Amino acid sequence: MSHRFLYQNMIGAGTVITPSSVSKAIVGGAVPRVANGAGAVIFSGAYTGQDQEVYTAEIETQGQVGSATFKWRKTSTPPGAWEASGLPTALTDTALDHGVKARFLNGASSPAFQAGDRWQATASQFRSPKMLHDLDPNTRWRSGSPPLGAEALAFDLGAAQAPDAAVILGHNISSGAAVKLQAGPDPQAYALLLDGSNSRAVTTDAAAIQNIWDGGGSVFFRTKLMTAGESNLGCFFGKGALSGLAKGWGFNQGTQFGTFRPSFHCIFTGGEARHLGPDAMFTAGVAASVGLSYNSDNPNNVPAIYKDGASQSISSFGAPTGTRVSDAGTNLATGDRVDGITSLDGWMDEVKFYNRVLTAQEFLGLHNGILPSDHAASCVLHLKFDEGTGTSAADSSASGLSTALQDSAAWTSSIYSPLDETITWRAGMMSRYLSTAPRSHRYWRLLIEGDGANPAGYVEIAELYLGGYFEPAYGFAWRNVVAEEALERGQETENGSVRSVLLNRGRRAVLPYAHVSAGQKGLFLSMFQAVKDKGAERNKPLFAHLDVNDAGSLFLATLAGTFSPAEEGPDDYAFELELQERLT
């Protein structure tokens, strides 16, 4: 039996948390701040933001509804800036953001609105994912209602980190749901799902992606293939009208040349250049990263193909001559050919096109989530496919190109997650000590699948811990005393007297440590100082696991006593830790 203390949560105020859904919140009524005109504003909507925001609508030009214009901002808008301006007032709702709307009403006198008239409304969110790390078990993140079939909380830790443990406290997840902790080098959100029959994403042609191989170009993406795809030739990318080999290029795979064998071709005025990667380069159901670089300035040039950052062998066919035939004027298809007859069966994610040849080291870096140093300048198309809803995919590059999902193309929560560990379900609190190695990643995700019919109509979690732990070394007395007790608090009554209020029943543990080394004493002291909130004159809660072999002995606690080590010998210390369960 051993103890562990979990007190350094990597999820904090600076963590970007993206929920797949969040409970809708309220928008308060409009409060006039300046109202020289007789008109009025009505704010409405179901707020979906994560933080409380005060929305301000201000009249820019006077007039009646329809002729007057307005601008708006919110608390988080930079000082002196506005989210939008010059907007026409209307009797119908104008969408602001995060579900908040505003409409305008004429008054008894004209003009209804004077320049500078201003109204404010507060949008409050009590179920924000930011409640997950506030160490208050009474505040909770709550999903939308009903919950999605795959609810997820995605975390950007800002830099690669390697936590050792995860704890989920105060949840209502159903026992039949699958709960997973996942992590990887890319944002853990969604991917483009292709059905191997009739699906693709199409990027409207633009100068940035025309003749991408001229002078050298590159593409990187992740994929998981389920079958060889439509016509046994599922296509990764296609650009150009392929009928009669008129022009364009394509990158596909399939069984026409082997088993899951990649094939790249480019059309020249004197024929087609075709290059094959190794046979069986892909395995059904196994995710892989793929890289390709090529220079079309010479028809005899050979592309470089990479899988998971490693260079692959190439076999070339044909003896093309002349110059590359321009693909300008044709769209770029992802997951299919432009004519829609070779749909991929599987998913694609994190598509990045570059206007130069990347090095082998850069492809390895992309596989590990490291962008080239000139990514902002050389990346001309970056499709993260993280939307998860709708039929548009944003281009994160400076090009800002338009991409639309077509036919049966959809979203999937199945993505590349080299860390993928299942958390065993327990009512109230569940936990897992991570075993994947190595496990240093920037992007993490808690995925809850199969709880779309949760009896409560939503999924909620009070606290989520992702971090390390301190496990004291052996050599101290195992005389821990654990008891259940009634926790009480004094409350002042109306007449000023104080009465004891029974709050709940919680656990109390007294852990006497003897013969602790100087090094161990220092570690205990570091923990004590980390959880001591001197400003608030309180101890921050921590998770205490009294017996790592007993999941039921893990609880959220505070250090109730002081840290007073007594020297027993030249290098030995003894002290006592008192833990009290944090229930309110």
Coordinates of C-alpha atoms in Angstrom, one line a residue:
M1 CA 0.0 0.0 0.0
S2 CA 1.3 3.5 -0.8
H3 CA 0.0 7.0 -0.7
R4 CA -0.1 9.5 -3.6
F5 CA -0.9 13.2 -3.5
L6 CA -2.1 14.9 -6.7
Y7 CA -1.9 18.7 -6.3
Q8 CA -0.3 20.2 -9.5
N9 CA -3.1 20.4 -12.1
M10 CA -1.8 21.2 -15.6
I11 CA -5.3 22.4 -16.4
G12 CA -5.6 26.0 -15.2
A13 CA -6.6 29.5 -15.9
G14 CA -4.3 29.7 -18.9
T15 CA -5.5 26.5 -20.5
V16 CA -7.6 26.8 -23.7
I17 CA -10.5 24.4 -23.1
T18 CA -12.8 23.6 -26.1
P19 CA -16.0 21.6 -25.3
S20 CA -17.9 19.8 -28.0
S21 CA -21.0 21.4 -26.4
V22 CA -21.9 23.5 -23.4
S23 CA -25.1 24.2 -21.6
K24 CA -27.0 27.3 -22.9
A25 CA -27.0 30.2 -20.5
I26 CA -29.0 33.3 -20.0
V27 CA -28.8 36.8 -21.4
G28 CA -30.1 39.5 -19.1
G29 CA -32.4 42.4 -20.0
A30 CA -31.1 45.6 -21.6
V31 CA -30.1 48.4 -19.2
P32 CA -30.0 51.9 -20.7
R33 CA -26.8 53.7 -20.0
V34 CA -27.4 56.7 -22.3
A35 CA -31.0 57.1 -23.7
N36 CA -31.6 60.5 -25.3
G37 CA -34.0 59.0 -27.8
A38 CA -37.3 57.2 -27.1
G39 CA -36.2 53.9 -28.7
A40 CA -35.1 50.7 -27.0
V41 CA -33.0 47.6 -27.5
I42 CA -34.0 44.1 -26.6
F43 CA -31.2 41.5 -26.0
S44 CA -32.1 37.9 -26.2
G45 CA -30.7 34.4 -27.1
A46 CA -29.2 31.4 -25.3
Y47 CA -25.6 32.3 -24.5
T48 CA -23.0 29.7 -25.4
G49 CA -19.8 31.5 -24.4
Q50 CA -17.5 30.3 -21.6
D51 CA -17.2 33.5 -19.6
Q52 CA -19.5 36.2 -18.3
E53 CA -19.7 39.1 -20.7
V54 CA -21.3 42.5 -20.7
Y55 CA -22.6 43.3 -24.2
T56 CA -22.9 47.0 -25.2
A57 CA -24.9 48.3 -28.2
E58 CA -24.3 51.9 -29.1
I59 CA -26.1 54.0 -31.7
E60 CA -23.7 55.5 -34.3
T61 CA -26.1 57.5 -36.5
Q62 CA -29.5 58.8 -35.4
G63 CA -32.8 57.8 -36.9
Q64 CA -35.7 55.4 -36.7
V65 CA -35.3 51.6 -36.8
G66 CA -33.9 50.8 -40.2
S67 CA -32.1 54.1 -40.8
A68 CA -30.2 54.3 -37.5
T69 CA -27.0 52.3 -37.3
F70 CA -25.2 50.8 -34.3
K71 CA -22.0 49.2 -33.2
W72 CA -21.4 46.6 -30.4
R73 CA -18.7 45.3 -28.1
K74 CA -18.3 43.1 -25.0
T75 CA -16.2 43.0 -21.9
S76 CA -13.4 41.0 -23.6
T77 CA -13.2 43.4 -26.6
P78 CA -9.9 45.3 -26.5
P79 CA -10.3 48.8 -25.0
G80 CA -11.3 51.4 -27.6
A81 CA -12.3 48.7 -30.1
W82 CA -15.6 47.4 -31.3
E83 CA -16.6 43.9 -32.6
A84 CA -18.6 45.4 -35.4
S85 CA -19.8 48.9 -36.5
G86 CA -22.1 50.4 -39.1
L87 CA -24.8 47.8 -38.6
P88 CA -28.3 48.7 -39.5
T89 CA -30.9 48.6 -36.7
A90 CA -33.8 46.2 -37.3
L91 CA -37.1 45.1 -35.7
T92 CA -35.8 41.6 -36.1
D93 CA -32.9 40.0 -34.3
T94 CA -29.4 40.8 -35.3
A95 CA -26.9 38.0 -34.2
L96 CA -23.9 39.3 -32.3
D97 CA -22.0 36.3 -31.1
H98 CA -22.3 33.1 -29.0
G99 CA -26.0 33.1 -29.4
V100 CA -26.6 36.7 -28.2
K101 CA -29.0 38.7 -30.4
A102 CA -30.2 42.3 -30.4
R103 CA -33.3 43.9 -31.9
F104 CA -34.5 47.5 -31.8
L105 CA -37.9 49.2 -31.1
N106 CA -39.1 52.6 -32.1
G107 CA -40.3 55.0 -29.4
A108 CA -43.1 57.4 -29.0
S109 CA -41.1 60.3 -30.5
S110 CA -38.9 60.7 -33.5
P111 CA -36.1 60.1 -34.1
A112 CA -36.2 57.0 -31.9
F113 CA -32.4 56.9 -31.6
Q114 CA -29.8 59.6 -31.0
A115 CA -26.0 59.1 -31.7
G116 CA -24.4 57.8 -28.5
D117 CA -27.5 56.1 -27.0
R118 CA -26.2 53.0 -25.4
W119 CA -27.6 49.9 -23.7
Q120 CA -25.9 47.0 -21.9
A121 CA -26.9 43.4 -21.0
T122 CA -25.0 40.7 -19.1
A123 CA -24.6 37.2 -20.5
S124 CA -23.9 34.8 -17.7
Q125 CA -22.5 31.3 -18.0
F126 CA -22.7 29.1 -14.9
R127 CA -21.8 25.8 -16.6
S128 CA -18.6 26.9 -18.3
P129 CA -15.7 24.3 -18.8
K130 CA -13.6 26.7 -16.7
M131 CA -15.5 25.4 -13.7
L132 CA -13.5 22.2 -14.2
H133 CA -10.4 23.5 -12.4
D134 CA -11.8 25.9 -9.8
L135 CA -11.4 23.3 -7.0
D136 CA -15.0 23.8 -6.0
P137 CA -17.1 20.6 -6.3
N138 CA -20.3 22.6 -6.4
T139 CA -19.5 24.3 -9.7
R140 CA -19.7 22.2 -12.9
W141 CA -19.2 22.1 -16.6
R142 CA -22.4 20.9 -18.2
S143 CA -22.9 19.7 -21.8
G144 CA -25.7 20.8 -24.1
S145 CA -29.0 19.1 -23.8
P146 CA -29.4 16.4 -25.0
P147 CA -25.7 15.5 -24.9
L148 CA -23.9 14.5 -28.1
G149 CA -23.1 10.8 -28.8
A150 CA -19.5 11.8 -28.4
E151 CA -19.0 14.6 -25.9
A152 CA -15.4 15.9 -25.6
L153 CA -13.4 18.3 -23.7
A154 CA -10.3 19.3 -25.6
F155 CA -7.3 21.0 -23.9
D156 CA -4.4 23.0 -25.2
L157 CA -1.8 23.0 -22.5
G158 CA 0.3 25.6 -24.4
A159 CA 3.3 23.3 -24.6
A160 CA 4.0 19.6 -24.5
Q161 CA 3.6 18.2 -21.0
A162 CA 3.6 14.7 -19.6
P163 CA 1.0 14.2 -16.8
D164 CA 0.9 11.0 -14.8
A165 CA -2.7 10.9 -13.6
A166 CA -6.2 11.9 -14.4
V167 CA -9.1 12.3 -12.0
I168 CA -12.8 13.0 -12.8
L169 CA -14.8 14.2 -9.8
G170 CA -18.5 14.9 -9.4
H171 CA -19.7 13.5 -12.7
N172 CA -23.0 12.0 -13.8
I173 CA -21.6 9.9 -16.7
S174 CA -23.6 6.7 -17.3
S175 CA -22.0 3.4 -16.4
G176 CA -22.4 2.2 -20.0
A177 CA -20.5 5.1 -21.5
A178 CA -16.9 4.7 -22.7
V179 CA -14.5 7.3 -21.1
K180 CA -11.1 7.9 -22.7
L181 CA -8.2 10.2 -22.1
Q182 CA -6.4 10.9 -25.4
A183 CA -3.5 13.1 -26.4
G184 CA -1.4 13.8 -29.5
P185 CA 0.7 16.4 -31.4
D186 CA -2.4 17.9 -33.1
P187 CA -5.5 19.5 -31.6
Q188 CA -7.7 16.6 -30.3
A189 CA -10.9 17.6 -32.0
Y190 CA -12.3 16.2 -35.3
A191 CA -11.3 14.9 -38.7
L192 CA -12.9 14.7 -42.1
L193 CA -14.8 11.5 -42.5
L194 CA -15.1 9.9 -46.0
D195 CA -17.3 7.0 -46.9
G196 CA -15.5 5.4 -49.8
S197 CA -18.5 6.0 -52.0
N198 CA -19.5 9.6 -52.5
S199 CA -17.7 12.1 -50.3
R200 CA -15.0 14.8 -50.5
A201 CA -14.0 18.3 -49.4
V202 CA -13.5 20.8 -52.2
T203 CA -11.3 23.8 -52.0
T204 CA -12.2 26.6 -54.5
D205 CA -9.3 27.2 -56.9
A206 CA -7.1 30.2 -56.1
A207 CA -3.7 31.4 -57.1
A208 CA -2.2 30.1 -53.8
I209 CA -2.8 26.5 -54.7
Q210 CA -2.4 26.6 -58.5
N211 CA 0.5 24.6 -59.9
I212 CA 1.7 24.0 -56.4
W213 CA 4.6 21.8 -57.6
D214 CA 6.2 24.5 -59.7
G215 CA 9.6 25.2 -58.2
G216 CA 8.9 22.6 -55.6
G217 CA 6.0 22.0 -53.2
S218 CA 4.9 19.8 -50.3
V219 CA 1.9 18.4 -48.6
F220 CA 1.4 16.8 -45.2
F221 CA -1.6 15.2 -43.7
R222 CA -2.9 12.4 -41.4
T223 CA -5.2 9.6 -42.4
K224 CA -6.7 6.3 -41.3
L225 CA -7.8 4.0 -44.2
M226 CA -10.5 1.4 -43.6
T227 CA -10.6 -0.1 -47.1
A228 CA -8.9 0.7 -50.5
G229 CA -11.9 3.0 -51.2
E230 CA -14.1 3.5 -54.2
S231 CA -13.0 1.6 -57.3
N232 CA -10.2 0.3 -55.1
L233 CA -8.4 3.6 -55.7
G234 CA -9.3 5.9 -52.8
C235 CA -7.9 9.4 -53.6
F236 CA -6.1 11.6 -51.1
F237 CA -6.0 14.6 -53.4
G238 CA -6.9 15.5 -57.0
K239 CA -6.7 18.7 -58.9
G240 CA -7.4 19.0 -62.6
A241 CA -9.8 17.3 -65.1
L242 CA -8.4 13.8 -65.4
S243 CA -10.5 12.6 -68.3
G244 CA -8.1 11.9 -71.2
L245 CA -5.2 13.0 -68.9
A246 CA -5.8 16.5 -70.0
K247 CA -4.1 18.2 -67.1
G248 CA -3.6 18.2 -63.3
W249 CA -2.2 15.9 -60.7
G250 CA -3.4 13.3 -58.2
F251 CA -2.2 11.5 -55.1
N252 CA -4.1 8.3 -54.3
Q253 CA -3.7 4.7 -53.0
G254 CA -5.4 1.4 -53.5
T255 CA -5.1 -2.1 -54.8
Q256 CA -4.7 -1.4 -58.5
F257 CA -0.9 -1.4 -58.1
G258 CA -0.6 -3.6 -54.9
T259 CA -2.1 -3.4 -51.4
F260 CA -2.7 0.1 -50.0
R261 CA 0.0 1.3 -52.3
P262 CA 0.3 5.1 -52.7
S263 CA 0.5 6.5 -56.2
F264 CA 1.3 10.1 -57.4
H265 CA 1.0 11.4 -60.9
C266 CA 1.5 14.7 -62.7
I267 CA 0.5 15.5 -66.3
F268 CA 3.1 17.0 -68.7
T269 CA 2.7 18.1 -72.3
G270 CA 4.5 14.9 -73.3
G271 CA 2.8 12.3 -71.1
E272 CA 2.2 11.4 -67.6
A273 CA 4.7 11.0 -64.8
R274 CA 3.6 8.3 -62.3
H275 CA 5.4 7.3 -59.1
L276 CA 4.5 4.5 -56.7
G277 CA 5.4 4.3 -53.0
P278 CA 6.0 0.9 -51.4
D279 CA 3.4 -1.8 -51.5
A280 CA 1.3 -2.2 -48.3
M281 CA 2.5 1.2 -47.0
F282 CA -0.8 1.6 -45.1
T283 CA -2.6 -0.8 -42.8
A284 CA -6.4 -0.8 -42.6
G285 CA -7.6 0.8 -39.3
V286 CA -4.1 2.2 -38.4
A287 CA -3.6 6.0 -38.4
A288 CA -0.5 7.3 -40.2
S289 CA 1.0 10.6 -41.2
V290 CA 1.8 11.1 -44.9
G291 CA 4.2 13.6 -46.5
L292 CA 5.0 14.2 -50.2
S293 CA 7.3 16.8 -51.8
Y294 CA 7.7 17.2 -55.6
N295 CA 9.2 19.6 -58.1
S296 CA 7.5 19.7 -61.5
D297 CA 10.1 21.8 -63.2
N298 CA 11.6 18.7 -64.8
P299 CA 9.4 15.8 -65.9
N300 CA 12.1 13.4 -64.8
N301 CA 12.1 14.6 -61.2
V302 CA 11.0 12.0 -58.6
P303 CA 8.9 12.9 -55.5
A304 CA 9.8 12.1 -52.0
I305 CA 7.1 10.2 -49.9
Y306 CA 7.1 9.9 -46.1
K307 CA 5.1 7.8 -43.7
D308 CA 5.2 8.8 -40.0
G309 CA 8.2 10.9 -40.7
A310 CA 10.3 8.2 -42.4
S311 CA 11.3 8.3 -46.1
Q312 CA 9.8 5.6 -48.3
S313 CA 11.1 3.9 -51.5
I314 CA 9.8 5.2 -54.9
S315 CA 9.2 3.3 -58.2
S316 CA 8.7 5.5 -61.2
F317 CA 6.9 4.7 -64.5
G318 CA 6.6 6.5 -67.8
A319 CA 8.9 8.7 -69.7
P320 CA 7.1 12.1 -69.9
T321 CA 8.5 15.0 -71.8
G322 CA 7.7 18.7 -72.1
T323 CA 6.4 20.9 -69.4
R324 CA 3.8 20.6 -66.7
V325 CA 0.2 21.2 -67.8
S326 CA -1.3 24.0 -65.8
D327 CA -4.1 23.0 -63.3
A328 CA -5.3 26.6 -63.0
G329 CA -9.1 26.9 -63.1
T330 CA -9.8 23.5 -61.4
N331 CA -10.7 23.0 -57.8
L332 CA -8.7 20.9 -55.3
A333 CA -10.5 17.8 -54.0
T334 CA -9.5 16.2 -50.7
G335 CA -10.6 12.6 -50.2
D336 CA -11.6 12.1 -53.8
R337 CA -10.9 13.1 -57.4
V338 CA -12.5 16.2 -58.7
D339 CA -14.9 14.1 -60.8
G340 CA -16.0 12.2 -57.7
I341 CA -15.3 8.6 -58.7
T342 CA -12.5 7.5 -56.3
S343 CA -13.7 8.5 -52.8
L344 CA -11.5 7.6 -49.9
D345 CA -12.8 5.2 -47.2
G346 CA -11.5 6.5 -43.8
W347 CA -10.6 9.9 -42.4
M348 CA -8.2 12.7 -43.2
D349 CA -6.9 15.4 -40.9
E350 CA -4.5 18.3 -40.6
V351 CA -3.9 18.9 -44.3
K352 CA -1.1 21.3 -44.9
F353 CA 0.2 22.4 -48.4
Y354 CA 3.5 24.3 -48.7
N355 CA 4.9 26.3 -51.6
R356 CA 8.4 24.8 -51.2
V357 CA 10.1 21.4 -50.7
L358 CA 10.2 20.4 -47.1
T359 CA 13.3 18.6 -45.7
A360 CA 13.1 15.1 -44.2
Q361 CA 13.7 16.7 -40.8
E362 CA 10.7 19.0 -41.3
F363 CA 8.4 16.1 -42.3
L364 CA 9.5 14.3 -39.1
G365 CA 8.8 17.5 -37.2
L366 CA 5.3 17.7 -38.7
H367 CA 4.7 14.1 -37.6
N368 CA 5.6 15.1 -34.1
G369 CA 3.5 18.3 -34.2
I370 CA 6.3 20.7 -34.9
L371 CA 5.7 23.2 -37.6
P372 CA 8.4 24.4 -40.0
S373 CA 10.0 27.6 -38.9
D374 CA 8.5 29.5 -41.9
H375 CA 5.1 27.8 -41.6
A376 CA 3.2 31.2 -41.6
A377 CA 4.9 32.2 -44.8
S378 CA 5.2 29.0 -46.8
C379 CA 1.9 27.2 -45.8
V380 CA -0.6 28.1 -48.5
L381 CA -3.5 25.9 -47.3
H382 CA -4.1 24.5 -43.8
L383 CA -7.2 22.5 -43.2
K384 CA -7.4 21.4 -39.6
F385 CA -10.9 19.9 -40.1
D386 CA -11.7 20.7 -36.4
E387 CA -15.2 22.2 -37.0
G388 CA -17.2 19.2 -36.1
T389 CA -20.4 20.7 -37.4
G390 CA -21.6 22.3 -40.6
T391 CA -20.3 21.9 -44.1
S392 CA -17.4 24.4 -44.2
A393 CA -13.8 23.8 -43.3
A394 CA -11.7 26.8 -42.4
D395 CA -8.3 27.5 -43.9
S396 CA -5.9 28.4 -41.1
S397 CA -3.2 29.7 -43.5
A398 CA -2.8 33.3 -44.6
S399 CA -4.5 32.3 -47.9
G400 CA -8.0 32.0 -46.3
L401 CA -9.3 29.7 -49.0
S402 CA -12.9 28.4 -49.1
T403 CA -13.4 24.7 -48.6
A404 CA -16.8 22.9 -48.5
L405 CA -17.8 19.3 -47.5
Q406 CA -19.7 17.6 -50.3
D407 CA -22.3 14.8 -50.5
S408 CA -21.6 12.2 -47.7
A409 CA -18.5 13.9 -46.3
A410 CA -18.9 14.3 -42.5
W411 CA -17.1 14.8 -39.2
T412 CA -15.6 12.2 -36.9
S413 CA -14.2 12.3 -33.4
S414 CA -11.8 9.5 -34.4
I415 CA -8.4 11.2 -34.8
Y416 CA -4.7 10.5 -34.4
S417 CA -4.2 10.0 -30.6
P418 CA -1.0 8.1 -29.8
L419 CA -2.1 8.3 -26.2
D420 CA -5.5 6.6 -25.9
E421 CA -6.3 5.2 -22.4
T422 CA -9.6 4.1 -21.1
I423 CA -10.7 5.3 -17.7
T424 CA -12.6 2.7 -15.7
W425 CA -16.1 3.9 -14.7
R426 CA -16.9 4.6 -11.1
A427 CA -19.8 6.5 -9.7
G428 CA -19.0 10.0 -8.4
M429 CA -15.2 9.9 -9.0
M430 CA -13.0 7.9 -11.5
S431 CA -9.3 8.0 -12.1
R432 CA -6.4 6.6 -14.0
Y433 CA -2.7 6.5 -13.6
L434 CA -1.3 6.8 -17.2
S435 CA 0.9 4.1 -18.6
T436 CA 1.6 5.2 -22.2
A437 CA 5.3 6.1 -22.7
P438 CA 6.4 8.5 -23.9
R439 CA 3.4 10.7 -23.3
S440 CA 4.5 14.3 -23.6
H441 CA 1.9 16.1 -25.7
R442 CA 0.5 19.6 -25.9
Y443 CA -3.1 18.6 -26.9
W444 CA -5.3 16.5 -24.7
R445 CA -8.9 15.3 -24.8
L446 CA -11.4 13.7 -22.5
L447 CA -13.8 11.8 -24.7
I448 CA -17.1 10.5 -23.5
E449 CA -18.9 8.2 -26.0
G450 CA -22.2 6.5 -25.8
D451 CA -23.9 8.8 -23.3
G452 CA -26.3 10.6 -25.6
A453 CA -29.3 9.2 -23.7
N454 CA -28.0 10.3 -20.3
P455 CA -31.1 10.2 -18.0
A456 CA -30.3 13.7 -16.7
G457 CA -30.5 15.1 -20.3
Y458 CA -26.9 16.3 -20.1
V459 CA -23.4 15.3 -19.0
E460 CA -21.6 17.2 -16.3
I461 CA -18.3 17.1 -14.4
A462 CA -17.3 19.1 -11.3
E463 CA -13.5 18.8 -11.3
L464 CA -11.0 17.4 -13.8
Y465 CA -7.4 16.9 -12.8
L466 CA -4.6 16.2 -15.2
G467 CA -1.1 16.3 -13.7
G468 CA 1.5 14.6 -11.7
Y469 CA 1.6 13.2 -8.2
F470 CA 3.9 13.0 -5.2
E471 CA 4.3 9.5 -3.8
P472 CA 6.2 9.5 -0.5
A473 CA 9.0 6.9 -0.2
Y474 CA 8.7 3.9 2.1
G475 CA 10.2 4.2 5.6
F476 CA 7.4 6.0 7.4
A477 CA 4.9 4.7 9.8
W478 CA 1.8 3.2 8.2
R479 CA -0.5 4.3 11.1
N480 CA -3.0 6.2 9.1
V481 CA -6.3 6.7 10.8
V482 CA -9.4 7.1 8.5
A483 CA -12.8 8.0 9.9
E484 CA -16.1 9.4 8.7
E485 CA -17.4 12.4 10.5
A486 CA -20.1 15.0 10.3
L487 CA -18.6 18.2 9.0
E488 CA -20.2 21.3 10.6
R489 CA -20.0 25.0 10.0
G490 CA -21.1 27.9 12.1
Q491 CA -23.8 30.1 10.6
E492 CA -25.1 33.4 11.9
T493 CA -28.9 33.6 12.5
E494 CA -31.1 36.7 12.1
N495 CA -30.7 37.7 15.7
G496 CA -26.9 37.5 15.5
S497 CA -26.4 34.2 17.3
V498 CA -24.3 31.5 15.8
R499 CA -25.6 28.0 15.2
S500 CA -23.9 24.8 13.9
V501 CA -25.2 23.7 10.5
L502 CA -24.7 20.1 9.5
L503 CA -23.3 20.2 6.0
N504 CA -22.5 16.6 5.0
R505 CA -20.5 13.6 6.1
G506 CA -16.9 13.4 5.0
R507 CA -13.7 11.5 5.6
R508 CA -10.8 12.6 7.8
A509 CA -7.4 11.0 7.6
V510 CA -4.5 11.5 9.9
L511 CA -1.2 10.3 8.5
P512 CA 1.7 10.2 10.9
Y513 CA 5.1 10.0 9.1
A514 CA 8.2 8.8 10.9
H515 CA 11.8 8.5 9.9
V516 CA 11.4 10.8 6.9
S517 CA 14.7 11.7 5.1
A518 CA 15.7 15.3 4.6
G519 CA 14.9 14.9 0.9
Q520 CA 11.5 13.6 1.6
K521 CA 10.9 16.4 4.1
G522 CA 11.7 18.9 1.3
L523 CA 9.2 17.2 -1.0
F524 CA 6.5 17.3 1.6
L525 CA 7.3 21.0 2.3
S526 CA 7.0 21.8 -1.4
M527 CA 3.6 20.2 -1.6
F528 CA 2.5 22.0 1.6
Q529 CA 3.6 25.4 0.2
A530 CA 2.0 24.7 -3.2
V531 CA -1.5 24.1 -1.7
K532 CA -1.2 26.9 0.9
D533 CA -3.1 30.0 -0.4
K534 CA -1.7 32.7 1.8
G535 CA -3.6 35.5 0.1
A536 CA -6.9 33.8 0.8
E537 CA -5.8 32.4 4.1
R538 CA -6.8 28.9 3.2
N539 CA -5.4 25.6 1.9
K540 CA -6.2 24.7 -1.7
P541 CA -7.8 21.3 -2.1
L542 CA -5.7 18.4 -3.4
F543 CA -6.5 14.8 -4.3
A544 CA -5.3 12.3 -1.8
H545 CA -5.1 8.6 -2.6
L546 CA -4.6 6.7 0.6
D547 CA -4.1 3.4 -1.1
V548 CA -3.3 3.4 -4.8
N549 CA -4.7 -0.2 -5.1
D550 CA -8.1 1.0 -3.8
A551 CA -9.9 3.4 -6.2
G552 CA -12.4 4.1 -3.4
S553 CA -9.7 5.7 -1.2
L554 CA -9.2 8.6 -3.5
F555 CA -10.8 11.9 -2.4
L556 CA -10.6 15.6 -2.7
A557 CA -9.2 17.0 0.6
T558 CA -7.6 19.9 2.3
L559 CA -4.6 19.9 4.6
A560 CA -6.3 20.6 7.9
G561 CA -3.2 20.9 10.1
T562 CA 0.1 22.6 10.0
F563 CA 3.4 21.2 8.7
S564 CA 5.7 20.9 11.7
P565 CA 8.5 18.4 11.2
A566 CA 10.4 17.3 14.3
E567 CA 14.0 16.2 13.9
E568 CA 14.5 12.6 15.1
G569 CA 18.1 12.1 14.1
P570 CA 20.8 13.6 11.9
D571 CA 18.8 13.0 8.7
D572 CA 15.4 11.8 10.0
Y573 CA 12.2 13.8 10.6
A574 CA 8.7 13.0 11.8
F575 CA 5.5 14.9 11.3
E576 CA 1.8 14.4 10.8
L577 CA -0.5 15.3 7.9
E578 CA -4.2 15.8 8.5
L579 CA -6.6 15.6 5.6
Q580 CA -10.2 16.6 5.6
E581 CA -12.5 15.7 2.7
R582 CA -13.7 18.7 0.6
L583 CA -17.4 18.3 0.0
T584 CA -18.6 21.9 0.0

